[in-house]
């Protein structure tokens, strides 16, 4: 009975006439699982990368024109949204039923098909590509026969940026010597774990706030705030963990020794020095301008008196006119 239905879904018109029977087809493939071993793989890719979903059949020589290879999303509940990721029918790509999300983003390796490598190159992956993909290879005999299947679970990840730790900020309105540290990072996927560590004895500190903000591109930013009692030798570390990538990025704060002055004090000194230098500069410029003005006046006088002495023989009336600019 199964075979009767299957044969009405003929090769020549597939997949159009077969798609509405997709559920049935899957059921058929399901029942053949015992015949063909299903190889399963997990891969992790970073957002924006190109990823190769592997599907390799090595058992015998293949005639491409007798084959039908299709890649689909294995999750049954996803079938209605996207049934075909990529299809190769009788040795040619068949885009007719490819779902739009994968348009121009999938490629088979043409030089490797003859040797049974039906791996799929998926370009520019985004977090919405995180699914389990299934490759099904059918051989055209009297009835289509599944000769190979493979599943690849694709997980997406993105590294967080180097965390930025700021603080300590004194909390004037709180009792005791409480200080606040802030730590932020971003551009990561999936959601991170945030750890605050007291490096003096490597104990965990609990933050007063962890805020994880999703962005349109699917990545997350993270902001965390820690409030601690100030001590004389604070060493605080903020660590952002991407569990999927097994990555931990950290930033730390180490309190300066009292003898050399704390960070803020030396900053203030630097500020004062800077202001002093500025004032000295201005005084210097004013002094130089004054000096130049004096020099110009002196030169002008000299020139005028020279002219006067040169024209000594001339009538006296001109002397007043020449001297007036000085
Ligand atoms: C992905 O493949 C495309 C086309 O082959 C190429 O232009 C691009 O640089 C690749 N991207 C990465 C991250 O390798
Ligand atoms: C990659 O995909 C993202 C969306 O997921 C898109 O904004 C970007 O332009 C694509 N990059 C390339 C090189 O196609
Ligand atoms: C670690 O040191 C801090 C003081 O810097 C102290 O309050 C805390 O109890 C210590 N934790 C452990 C586990 O020793
Ligand atoms: C990251 O750091 C935290 C805190 O030190 C630790 O518990 C966790 O195991 C680390 N993760 C990795 C992947 O190193
Ligand atoms: C603290 O961070 C600096 C760089 O920001 C690094 O050089 C140093 O080794 C770190 N110290 C500790 C104790 O992790």
Short mmCIF file of N, CA, C and O in Angstrom, two decimals, residues 57-63 67 114-116 139 141 145 147:
data_model
loop_
_atom_site.label_atom_id
_atom_site.label_comp_id
_atom_site.label_asym_id
_atom_site.label_seq_id
_atom_site.Cartn_x
_atom_site.Cartn_y
_atom_site.Cartn_z
N UNK A 57 28.80 10.01 1.10
CA UNK A 57 28.45 8.61 0.85
C UNK A 57 29.60 7.99 0.07
O UNK A 57 29.98 8.47 -0.99
N UNK A 58 30.17 6.94 0.61
CA UNK A 58 31.40 6.45 -0.01
C UNK A 58 31.29 5.00 -0.49
O UNK A 58 32.27 4.45 -1.00
N UNK A 59 30.12 4.40 -0.35
CA UNK A 59 30.07 2.95 -0.53
C UNK A 59 30.23 2.44 -1.97
O UNK A 59 30.76 1.39 -2.20
N UNK A 60 29.74 3.17 -2.94
CA UNK A 60 29.88 2.65 -4.31
C UNK A 60 29.91 3.78 -5.33
O UNK A 60 29.64 4.92 -5.00
N UNK A 61 30.24 3.44 -6.55
CA UNK A 61 30.25 4.44 -7.61
C UNK A 61 28.83 4.90 -7.90
O UNK A 61 27.90 4.09 -7.94
N UNK A 62 28.69 6.16 -8.14
CA UNK A 62 27.36 6.72 -8.30
C UNK A 62 27.20 7.34 -9.68
O UNK A 62 28.15 7.88 -10.24
N UNK A 63 26.00 7.24 -10.18
CA UNK A 63 25.65 7.92 -11.43
C UNK A 63 24.81 9.12 -11.03
O UNK A 63 23.66 8.96 -10.58
N UNK A 67 20.42 10.18 -9.43
CA UNK A 67 20.31 10.53 -8.02
C UNK A 67 19.39 11.72 -7.76
O UNK A 67 19.23 12.60 -8.60
N UNK A 114 30.62 13.55 -7.80
CA UNK A 114 30.83 12.23 -8.40
C UNK A 114 31.37 11.22 -7.40
O UNK A 114 31.08 10.04 -7.47
N UNK A 115 32.15 11.74 -6.44
CA UNK A 115 32.73 10.82 -5.46
C UNK A 115 31.84 10.64 -4.24
O UNK A 115 32.26 10.08 -3.23
N UNK A 116 30.60 11.15 -4.32
CA UNK A 116 29.64 10.90 -3.25
C UNK A 116 29.64 11.92 -2.13
O UNK A 116 29.08 11.67 -1.06
N UNK A 139 18.34 7.01 -4.72
CA UNK A 139 18.79 6.51 -6.01
C UNK A 139 17.57 6.07 -6.79
O UNK A 139 16.64 5.47 -6.24
N UNK A 141 15.78 3.80 -8.79
CA UNK A 141 15.70 2.43 -9.29
C UNK A 141 14.25 2.29 -9.73
O UNK A 141 13.64 3.27 -10.13
N UNK A 145 14.89 4.77 -3.81
CA UNK A 145 15.45 4.10 -2.64
C UNK A 145 16.44 5.02 -1.95
O UNK A 145 17.32 5.57 -2.61
N UNK A 147 19.59 5.80 -0.19
CA UNK A 147 20.85 5.08 0.00
C UNK A 147 21.73 5.72 1.08
O UNK A 147 22.65 5.11 1.58
#
